[in-house]
Amino acid sequence: SEMCIRDRCICPSCARRLLKYMHRDVIEQVPLFSVCPDPGFIDIVVTGMKPLYCSPGDAIVHEAEHGKELFFLTRGRALVTHKGSRAKNVPAAKVAELTSGAYFGEIALLTRERRTASCRAADFCEMWTLSRTDVQGVLEDYPELALRLQEHAQERLCRSIADAKRMSTTTASSLRASG
């Protein structure tokens, strides 16, 4: 089966080589890809990647929504914020700033929990996404990667919970001090 790019059909092996070349910056920047050096793994991943471009201020994901994709940030900066159970008039707290090479969205994707934070573009951003279906397909073929990603997602989830507790304690202390 051939793959068509801009009305030109090419053989599957040429298409994979072309996709690897086109996505080489992602493959080189994102530490996740060094976990599994098998060329077949990279072939599967790059064929499922879809581009996403955001302008400064654009919402990428919203806290508490169901996660349907995994994001790889290749250019730009994105801010991660967490609101949690804070009052409506209290703004979400910044918990991280992501730069080239970061990936996010794996917690909701792998745990099937709702997103633990929101993410917004701070600059013009170039990202690549993988759908839940593509990620599940890769993880079925590479169980060692599935285990590593699950462990990483659990660690990040635990950190998110700890950060949220710390932020709510800090906010409560600040409100008592000012009140």
mmCIF file with all atom_site columns, C-alpha atoms in Angstrom:
data_model
loop_
_atom_site.group_PDB
_atom_site.id
_atom_site.type_symbol
_atom_site.label_atom_id
_atom_site.label_alt_id
_atom_site.label_comp_id
_atom_site.label_asym_id
_atom_site.label_entity_id
_atom_site.label_seq_id
_atom_site.pdbx_PDB_ins_code
_atom_site.Cartn_x
_atom_site.Cartn_y
_atom_site.Cartn_z
_atom_site.occupancy
_atom_site.B_iso_or_equiv
_atom_site.pdbx_formal_charge
_atom_site.auth_seq_id
_atom_site.auth_comp_id
_atom_site.auth_asym_id
_atom_site.auth_atom_id
_atom_site.pdbx_PDB_model_num
ATOM 1   C CA . SER A 1 1   ? 0.000   0.000  0.000  1.00 0.00 ? 1   SER A CA 1
ATOM 2   C CA . GLU A 1 2   ? 1.390   3.346  -1.045 1.00 0.00 ? 2   GLU A CA 1
ATOM 3   C CA . MET A 1 3   ? 1.262   6.581  0.884  1.00 0.00 ? 3   MET A CA 1
ATOM 4   C CA . CYS A 1 4   ? 0.376   9.770  -0.943 1.00 0.00 ? 4   CYS A CA 1
ATOM 5   C CA . ILE A 1 5   ? 1.996   13.071 -0.033 1.00 0.00 ? 5   ILE A CA 1
ATOM 6   C CA . ARG A 1 6   ? 0.887   16.120 -2.028 1.00 0.00 ? 6   ARG A CA 1
ATOM 7   C CA . ASP A 1 7   ? -0.646  13.969 -4.758 1.00 0.00 ? 7   ASP A CA 1
ATOM 8   C CA . ARG A 1 8   ? 2.506   11.869 -5.172 1.00 0.00 ? 8   ARG A CA 1
ATOM 9   C CA . CYS A 1 9   ? 2.406   8.253  -4.143 1.00 0.00 ? 9   CYS A CA 1
ATOM 10  C CA . ILE A 1 10  ? 5.473   6.686  -2.594 1.00 0.00 ? 10  ILE A CA 1
ATOM 11  C CA . CYS A 1 11  ? 6.256   3.245  -1.229 1.00 0.00 ? 11  CYS A CA 1
ATOM 12  C CA . PRO A 1 12  ? 5.778   2.619  2.525  1.00 0.00 ? 12  PRO A CA 1
ATOM 13  C CA . SER A 1 13  ? 9.498   2.368  3.327  1.00 0.00 ? 13  SER A CA 1
ATOM 14  C CA . CYS A 1 14  ? 10.191  5.696  1.560  1.00 0.00 ? 14  CYS A CA 1
ATOM 15  C CA . ALA A 1 15  ? 7.242   7.260  3.390  1.00 0.00 ? 15  ALA A CA 1
ATOM 16  C CA . ARG A 1 16  ? 8.619   6.089  6.764  1.00 0.00 ? 16  ARG A CA 1
ATOM 17  C CA . ARG A 1 17  ? 12.073  7.481  5.957  1.00 0.00 ? 17  ARG A CA 1
ATOM 18  C CA . LEU A 1 18  ? 10.498  10.774 4.870  1.00 0.00 ? 18  LEU A CA 1
ATOM 19  C CA . LEU A 1 19  ? 8.384   10.979 8.039  1.00 0.00 ? 19  LEU A CA 1
ATOM 20  C CA . LYS A 1 20  ? 11.434  10.226 10.210 1.00 0.00 ? 20  LYS A CA 1
ATOM 21  C CA . TYR A 1 21  ? 13.283  13.028 8.463  1.00 0.00 ? 21  TYR A CA 1
ATOM 22  C CA . MET A 1 22  ? 10.342  15.437 8.843  1.00 0.00 ? 22  MET A CA 1
ATOM 23  C CA . HIS A 1 23  ? 9.980   14.588 12.553 1.00 0.00 ? 23  HIS A CA 1
ATOM 24  C CA . ARG A 1 24  ? 13.692  14.342 13.374 1.00 0.00 ? 24  ARG A CA 1
ATOM 25  C CA . ASP A 1 25  ? 13.535  17.427 15.649 1.00 0.00 ? 25  ASP A CA 1
ATOM 26  C CA . VAL A 1 26  ? 10.840  15.764 17.777 1.00 0.00 ? 26  VAL A CA 1
ATOM 27  C CA . ILE A 1 27  ? 12.693  12.459 17.858 1.00 0.00 ? 27  ILE A CA 1
ATOM 28  C CA . GLU A 1 28  ? 15.925  14.203 18.912 1.00 0.00 ? 28  GLU A CA 1
ATOM 29  C CA . GLN A 1 29  ? 14.352  16.591 21.467 1.00 0.00 ? 29  GLN A CA 1
ATOM 30  C CA . VAL A 1 30  ? 11.921  14.369 23.333 1.00 0.00 ? 30  VAL A CA 1
ATOM 31  C CA . PRO A 1 31  ? 13.602  12.032 25.860 1.00 0.00 ? 31  PRO A CA 1
ATOM 32  C CA . LEU A 1 32  ? 10.699  9.598  25.569 1.00 0.00 ? 32  LEU A CA 1
ATOM 33  C CA . PHE A 1 33  ? 11.963  8.469  22.174 1.00 0.00 ? 33  PHE A CA 1
ATOM 34  C CA . SER A 1 34  ? 15.367  7.444  23.524 1.00 0.00 ? 34  SER A CA 1
ATOM 35  C CA . VAL A 1 35  ? 13.678  4.954  25.879 1.00 0.00 ? 35  VAL A CA 1
ATOM 36  C CA . CYS A 1 36  ? 12.932  2.560  23.036 1.00 0.00 ? 36  CYS A CA 1
ATOM 37  C CA . PRO A 1 37  ? 15.685  2.527  20.389 1.00 0.00 ? 37  PRO A CA 1
ATOM 38  C CA . ASP A 1 38  ? 13.854  0.002  18.175 1.00 0.00 ? 38  ASP A CA 1
ATOM 39  C CA . PRO A 1 39  ? 13.426  1.601  14.699 1.00 0.00 ? 39  PRO A CA 1
ATOM 40  C CA . GLY A 1 40  ? 9.981   -0.001 14.440 1.00 0.00 ? 40  GLY A CA 1
ATOM 41  C CA . PHE A 1 41  ? 8.860   2.018  17.456 1.00 0.00 ? 41  PHE A CA 1
ATOM 42  C CA . ILE A 1 42  ? 9.859   5.292  15.793 1.00 0.00 ? 42  ILE A CA 1
ATOM 43  C CA . ASP A 1 43  ? 8.172   4.196  12.535 1.00 0.00 ? 43  ASP A CA 1
ATOM 44  C CA . ILE A 1 44  ? 4.871   3.615  14.330 1.00 0.00 ? 44  ILE A CA 1
ATOM 45  C CA . VAL A 1 45  ? 5.076   6.894  16.241 1.00 0.00 ? 45  VAL A CA 1
ATOM 46  C CA . VAL A 1 46  ? 5.924   9.173  13.310 1.00 0.00 ? 46  VAL A CA 1
ATOM 47  C CA . THR A 1 47  ? 3.184   7.773  11.091 1.00 0.00 ? 47  THR A CA 1
ATOM 48  C CA . GLY A 1 48  ? 0.571   8.736  13.704 1.00 0.00 ? 48  GLY A CA 1
ATOM 49  C CA . MET A 1 49  ? 1.834   12.241 14.506 1.00 0.00 ? 49  MET A CA 1
ATOM 50  C CA . LYS A 1 50  ? -0.381  15.217 13.641 1.00 0.00 ? 50  LYS A CA 1
ATOM 51  C CA . PRO A 1 51  ? 0.773   18.854 13.723 1.00 0.00 ? 51  PRO A CA 1
ATOM 52  C CA . LEU A 1 52  ? -0.722  21.459 16.053 1.00 0.00 ? 52  LEU A CA 1
ATOM 53  C CA . TYR A 1 53  ? 0.147   25.152 15.993 1.00 0.00 ? 53  TYR A CA 1
ATOM 54  C CA . CYS A 1 54  ? -0.886  27.606 18.702 1.00 0.00 ? 54  CYS A CA 1
ATOM 55  C CA . SER A 1 55  ? -0.649  31.375 19.120 1.00 0.00 ? 55  SER A CA 1
ATOM 56  C CA . PRO A 1 56  ? 0.251   33.053 22.415 1.00 0.00 ? 56  PRO A CA 1
ATOM 57  C CA . GLY A 1 57  ? -2.664  32.714 24.831 1.00 0.00 ? 57  GLY A CA 1
ATOM 58  C CA . ASP A 1 58  ? -4.308  29.787 23.033 1.00 0.00 ? 58  ASP A CA 1
ATOM 59  C CA . ALA A 1 59  ? -5.627  27.070 25.332 1.00 0.00 ? 59  ALA A CA 1
ATOM 60  C CA . ILE A 1 60  ? -4.092  23.697 24.506 1.00 0.00 ? 60  ILE A CA 1
ATOM 61  C CA . VAL A 1 61  ? -5.802  21.552 27.159 1.00 0.00 ? 61  VAL A CA 1
ATOM 62  C CA . HIS A 1 62  ? -8.201  22.308 29.993 1.00 0.00 ? 62  HIS A CA 1
ATOM 63  C CA . GLU A 1 63  ? -8.019  20.948 33.523 1.00 0.00 ? 63  GLU A CA 1
ATOM 64  C CA . ALA A 1 64  ? -10.687 18.294 34.235 1.00 0.00 ? 64  ALA A CA 1
ATOM 65  C CA . GLU A 1 65  ? -11.353 17.421 30.582 1.00 0.00 ? 65  GLU A CA 1
ATOM 66  C CA . HIS A 1 66  ? -10.882 13.888 29.284 1.00 0.00 ? 66  HIS A CA 1
ATOM 67  C CA . GLY A 1 67  ? -7.519  13.421 27.568 1.00 0.00 ? 67  GLY A CA 1
ATOM 68  C CA . LYS A 1 68  ? -7.598  12.213 23.988 1.00 0.00 ? 68  LYS A CA 1
ATOM 69  C CA . GLU A 1 69  ? -4.029  12.890 22.901 1.00 0.00 ? 69  GLU A CA 1
ATOM 70  C CA . LEU A 1 70  ? -0.412  13.153 23.906 1.00 0.00 ? 70  LEU A CA 1
ATOM 71  C CA . PHE A 1 71  ? 1.463   16.375 23.014 1.00 0.00 ? 71  PHE A CA 1
ATOM 72  C CA . PHE A 1 72  ? 5.106   16.922 22.031 1.00 0.00 ? 72  PHE A CA 1
ATOM 73  C CA . LEU A 1 73  ? 6.279   20.545 22.154 1.00 0.00 ? 73  LEU A CA 1
ATOM 74  C CA . THR A 1 74  ? 8.943   21.219 19.513 1.00 0.00 ? 74  THR A CA 1
ATOM 75  C CA . ARG A 1 75  ? 9.003   25.032 19.440 1.00 0.00 ? 75  ARG A CA 1
ATOM 76  C CA . GLY A 1 76  ? 7.782   27.718 21.797 1.00 0.00 ? 76  GLY A CA 1
ATOM 77  C CA . ARG A 1 77  ? 6.782   27.810 25.451 1.00 0.00 ? 77  ARG A CA 1
ATOM 78  C CA . ALA A 1 78  ? 3.623   26.681 27.188 1.00 0.00 ? 78  ALA A CA 1
ATOM 79  C CA . LEU A 1 79  ? 2.411   27.411 30.718 1.00 0.00 ? 79  LEU A CA 1
ATOM 80  C CA . VAL A 1 80  ? 0.839   24.739 32.896 1.00 0.00 ? 80  VAL A CA 1
ATOM 81  C CA . THR A 1 81  ? -1.643  25.918 35.510 1.00 0.00 ? 81  THR A CA 1
ATOM 82  C CA . HIS A 1 82  ? -3.701  24.173 38.159 1.00 0.00 ? 82  HIS A CA 1
ATOM 83  C CA . LYS A 1 83  ? -6.918  25.467 39.696 1.00 0.00 ? 83  LYS A CA 1
ATOM 84  C CA . GLY A 1 84  ? -8.081  22.404 41.617 1.00 0.00 ? 84  GLY A CA 1
ATOM 85  C CA . SER A 1 85  ? -10.753 23.138 44.182 1.00 0.00 ? 85  SER A CA 1
ATOM 86  C CA . ARG A 1 86  ? -9.850  26.823 44.526 1.00 0.00 ? 86  ARG A CA 1
ATOM 87  C CA . ALA A 1 87  ? -12.626 29.385 44.720 1.00 0.00 ? 87  ALA A CA 1
ATOM 88  C CA . LYS A 1 88  ? -13.861 30.752 41.384 1.00 0.00 ? 88  LYS A CA 1
ATOM 89  C CA . ASN A 1 89  ? -12.373 34.190 42.060 1.00 0.00 ? 89  ASN A CA 1
ATOM 90  C CA . VAL A 1 90  ? -8.912  32.761 42.811 1.00 0.00 ? 90  VAL A CA 1
ATOM 91  C CA . PRO A 1 91  ? -6.796  32.397 39.666 1.00 0.00 ? 91  PRO A CA 1
ATOM 92  C CA . ALA A 1 92  ? -5.141  29.130 38.717 1.00 0.00 ? 92  ALA A CA 1
ATOM 93  C CA . ALA A 1 93  ? -1.563  28.784 39.917 1.00 0.00 ? 93  ALA A CA 1
ATOM 94  C CA . LYS A 1 94  ? 1.310   28.353 37.472 1.00 0.00 ? 94  LYS A CA 1
ATOM 95  C CA . VAL A 1 95  ? 2.923   24.987 38.155 1.00 0.00 ? 95  VAL A CA 1
ATOM 96  C CA . ALA A 1 96  ? 5.318   24.631 35.209 1.00 0.00 ? 96  ALA A CA 1
ATOM 97  C CA . GLU A 1 97  ? 6.698   26.208 32.078 1.00 0.00 ? 97  GLU A CA 1
ATOM 98  C CA . LEU A 1 98  ? 7.269   23.812 29.211 1.00 0.00 ? 98  LEU A CA 1
ATOM 99  C CA . THR A 1 99  ? 9.834   24.326 26.456 1.00 0.00 ? 99  THR A CA 1
ATOM 100 C CA . SER A 1 100 ? 11.045  22.461 23.378 1.00 0.00 ? 100 SER A CA 1
ATOM 101 C CA . GLY A 1 101 ? 11.385  18.752 24.048 1.00 0.00 ? 101 GLY A CA 1
ATOM 102 C CA . ALA A 1 102 ? 8.621   18.602 26.656 1.00 0.00 ? 102 ALA A CA 1
ATOM 103 C CA . TYR A 1 103 ? 5.719   16.244 26.332 1.00 0.00 ? 103 TYR A CA 1
ATOM 104 C CA . PHE A 1 104 ? 2.460   16.338 28.241 1.00 0.00 ? 104 PHE A CA 1
ATOM 105 C CA . GLY A 1 105 ? -0.993  14.839 28.351 1.00 0.00 ? 105 GLY A CA 1
ATOM 106 C CA . GLU A 1 106 ? 0.189   11.344 29.217 1.00 0.00 ? 106 GLU A CA 1
ATOM 107 C CA . ILE A 1 107 ? -1.398  11.306 32.685 1.00 0.00 ? 107 ILE A CA 1
ATOM 108 C CA . ALA A 1 108 ? -4.972  11.651 31.425 1.00 0.00 ? 108 ALA A CA 1
ATOM 109 C CA . LEU A 1 109 ? -4.251  9.464  28.434 1.00 0.00 ? 109 LEU A CA 1
ATOM 110 C CA . LEU A 1 110 ? -2.736  6.543  30.350 1.00 0.00 ? 110 LEU A CA 1
ATOM 111 C CA . THR A 1 111 ? -4.663  6.666  33.610 1.00 0.00 ? 111 THR A CA 1
ATOM 112 C CA . ARG A 1 112 ? -7.990  7.545  31.939 1.00 0.00 ? 112 ARG A CA 1
ATOM 113 C CA . GLU A 1 113 ? -8.403  10.163 34.674 1.00 0.00 ? 113 GLU A CA 1
ATOM 114 C CA . ARG A 1 114 ? -9.395  13.712 33.805 1.00 0.00 ? 114 ARG A CA 1
ATOM 115 C CA . ARG A 1 115 ? -6.626  16.189 33.012 1.00 0.00 ? 115 ARG A CA 1
ATOM 116 C CA . THR A 1 116 ? -4.873  17.375 36.169 1.00 0.00 ? 116 THR A CA 1
ATOM 117 C CA . ALA A 1 117 ? -3.904  20.798 34.798 1.00 0.00 ? 117 ALA A CA 1
ATOM 118 C CA . SER A 1 118 ? -4.519  23.282 32.019 1.00 0.00 ? 118 SER A CA 1
ATOM 119 C CA . CYS A 1 119 ? -1.928  24.247 29.451 1.00 0.00 ? 119 CYS A CA 1
ATOM 120 C CA . ARG A 1 120 ? -1.803  27.470 27.456 1.00 0.00 ? 120 ARG A CA 1
ATOM 121 C CA . ALA A 1 121 ? 0.644   28.658 24.785 1.00 0.00 ? 121 ALA A CA 1
ATOM 122 C CA . ALA A 1 122 ? 2.948   31.381 26.115 1.00 0.00 ? 122 ALA A CA 1
ATOM 123 C CA . ASP A 1 123 ? 4.554   31.915 22.684 1.00 0.00 ? 123 ASP A CA 1
ATOM 124 C CA . PHE A 1 124 ? 3.817   30.704 19.193 1.00 0.00 ? 124 PHE A CA 1
ATOM 125 C CA . CYS A 1 125 ? 4.050   26.938 19.617 1.00 0.00 ? 125 CYS A CA 1
ATOM 126 C CA . GLU A 1 126 ? 4.635   24.050 17.287 1.00 0.00 ? 126 GLU A CA 1
ATOM 127 C CA . MET A 1 127 ? 3.532   20.707 18.616 1.00 0.00 ? 127 MET A CA 1
ATOM 128 C CA . TRP A 1 128 ? 2.868   17.216 17.411 1.00 0.00 ? 128 TRP A CA 1
ATOM 129 C CA . THR A 1 129 ? 0.096   15.074 18.814 1.00 0.00 ? 129 THR A CA 1
ATOM 130 C CA . LEU A 1 130 ? -0.566  11.366 19.035 1.00 0.00 ? 130 LEU A CA 1
ATOM 131 C CA . SER A 1 131 ? -4.118  10.152 19.563 1.00 0.00 ? 131 SER A CA 1
ATOM 132 C CA . ARG A 1 132 ? -5.113  7.739  22.318 1.00 0.00 ? 132 ARG A CA 1
ATOM 133 C CA . THR A 1 133 ? -5.605  5.052  19.646 1.00 0.00 ? 133 THR A CA 1
ATOM 134 C CA . ASP A 1 134 ? -2.092  5.565  18.241 1.00 0.00 ? 134 ASP A CA 1
ATOM 135 C CA . VAL A 1 135 ? -0.534  5.581  21.708 1.00 0.00 ? 135 VAL A CA 1
ATOM 136 C CA . GLN A 1 136 ? -2.382  2.402  22.720 1.00 0.00 ? 136 GLN A CA 1
ATOM 137 C CA . GLY A 1 137 ? -1.228  0.700  19.512 1.00 0.00 ? 137 GLY A CA 1
ATOM 138 C CA . VAL A 1 138 ? 2.408   1.590  20.246 1.00 0.00 ? 138 VAL A CA 1
ATOM 139 C CA . LEU A 1 139 ? 2.148   0.471  23.864 1.00 0.00 ? 139 LEU A CA 1
ATOM 140 C CA . GLU A 1 140 ? 0.697   -2.910 22.881 1.00 0.00 ? 140 GLU A CA 1
ATOM 141 C CA . ASP A 1 141 ? 3.713   -3.529 20.642 1.00 0.00 ? 141 ASP A CA 1
ATOM 142 C CA . TYR A 1 142 ? 6.251   -2.171 23.171 1.00 0.00 ? 142 TYR A CA 1
ATOM 143 C CA . PRO A 1 143 ? 5.266   -3.300 26.685 1.00 0.00 ? 143 PRO A CA 1
ATOM 144 C CA . GLU A 1 144 ? 8.547   -2.062 28.226 1.00 0.00 ? 144 GLU A CA 1
ATOM 145 C CA . LEU A 1 145 ? 7.716   1.431  27.031 1.00 0.00 ? 145 LEU A CA 1
ATOM 146 C CA . ALA A 1 146 ? 4.163   1.054  28.349 1.00 0.00 ? 146 ALA A CA 1
ATOM 147 C CA . LEU A 1 147 ? 5.548   0.238  31.789 1.00 0.00 ? 147 LEU A CA 1
ATOM 148 C CA . ARG A 1 148 ? 7.941   3.207  31.736 1.00 0.00 ? 148 ARG A CA 1
ATOM 149 C CA . LEU A 1 149 ? 5.240   5.610  30.589 1.00 0.00 ? 149 LEU A CA 1
ATOM 150 C CA . GLN A 1 150 ? 2.816   4.318  33.231 1.00 0.00 ? 150 GLN A CA 1
ATOM 151 C CA . GLU A 1 151 ? 5.462   4.802  35.934 1.00 0.00 ? 151 GLU A CA 1
ATOM 152 C CA . HIS A 1 152 ? 6.268   8.286  34.645 1.00 0.00 ? 152 HIS A CA 1
ATOM 153 C CA . ALA A 1 153 ? 2.575   9.219  34.511 1.00 0.00 ? 153 ALA A CA 1
ATOM 154 C CA . GLN A 1 154 ? 2.077   7.990  38.093 1.00 0.00 ? 154 GLN A CA 1
ATOM 155 C CA . GLU A 1 155 ? 5.095   10.010 39.291 1.00 0.00 ? 155 GLU A CA 1
ATOM 156 C CA . ARG A 1 156 ? 3.806   13.143 37.554 1.00 0.00 ? 156 ARG A CA 1
ATOM 157 C CA . LEU A 1 157 ? 0.310   12.545 38.941 1.00 0.00 ? 157 LEU A CA 1
ATOM 158 C CA . CYS A 1 158 ? 1.692   12.204 42.491 1.00 0.00 ? 158 CYS A CA 1
ATOM 159 C CA . ARG A 1 159 ? 3.731   15.391 41.995 1.00 0.00 ? 159 ARG A CA 1
ATOM 160 C CA . SER A 1 160 ? 0.649   17.198 40.673 1.00 0.00 ? 160 SER A CA 1
ATOM 161 C CA . ILE A 1 161 ? -1.358  16.156 43.726 1.00 0.00 ? 161 ILE A CA 1
ATOM 162 C CA . ALA A 1 162 ? 1.445   17.218 46.078 1.00 0.00 ? 162 ALA A CA 1
ATOM 163 C CA . ASP A 1 163 ? 1.815   20.547 44.238 1.00 0.00 ? 163 ASP A CA 1
ATOM 164 C CA . ALA A 1 164 ? -1.933  21.128 44.421 1.00 0.00 ? 164 ALA A CA 1
ATOM 165 C CA . LYS A 1 165 ? -1.957  20.467 48.180 1.00 0.00 ? 165 LYS A CA 1
ATOM 166 C CA . ARG A 1 166 ? 1.032   22.755 48.685 1.00 0.00 ? 166 ARG A CA 1
ATOM 167 C CA . MET A 1 167 ? -0.592  25.513 46.604 1.00 0.00 ? 167 MET A CA 1
ATOM 168 C CA . SER A 1 168 ? -3.892  25.283 48.452 1.00 0.00 ? 168 SER A CA 1
ATOM 169 C CA . THR A 1 169 ? -2.069  25.464 51.800 1.00 0.00 ? 169 THR A CA 1
ATOM 170 C CA . THR A 1 170 ? -0.043  28.464 50.603 1.00 0.00 ? 170 THR A CA 1
ATOM 171 C CA . THR A 1 171 ? -3.171  30.201 49.258 1.00 0.00 ? 171 THR A CA 1
ATOM 172 C CA . ALA A 1 172 ? -5.094  29.564 52.491 1.00 0.00 ? 172 ALA A CA 1
ATOM 173 C CA . SER A 1 173 ? -2.180  30.940 54.536 1.00 0.00 ? 173 SER A CA 1
ATOM 174 C CA . SER A 1 174 ? -1.984  34.022 52.304 1.00 0.00 ? 174 SER A CA 1
ATOM 175 C CA . LEU A 1 175 ? -5.718  34.667 52.606 1.00 0.00 ? 175 LEU A CA 1
ATOM 176 C CA . ARG A 1 176 ? -5.578  34.334 56.430 1.00 0.00 ? 176 ARG A CA 1
ATOM 177 C CA . ALA A 1 177 ? -2.597  36.684 56.604 1.00 0.00 ? 177 ALA A CA 1
ATOM 178 C CA . SER A 1 178 ? -4.297  39.312 54.449 1.00 0.00 ? 178 SER A CA 1
ATOM 179 C CA . GLY A 1 179 ? -7.735  38.901 56.049 1.00 0.00 ? 179 GLY A CA 1
#
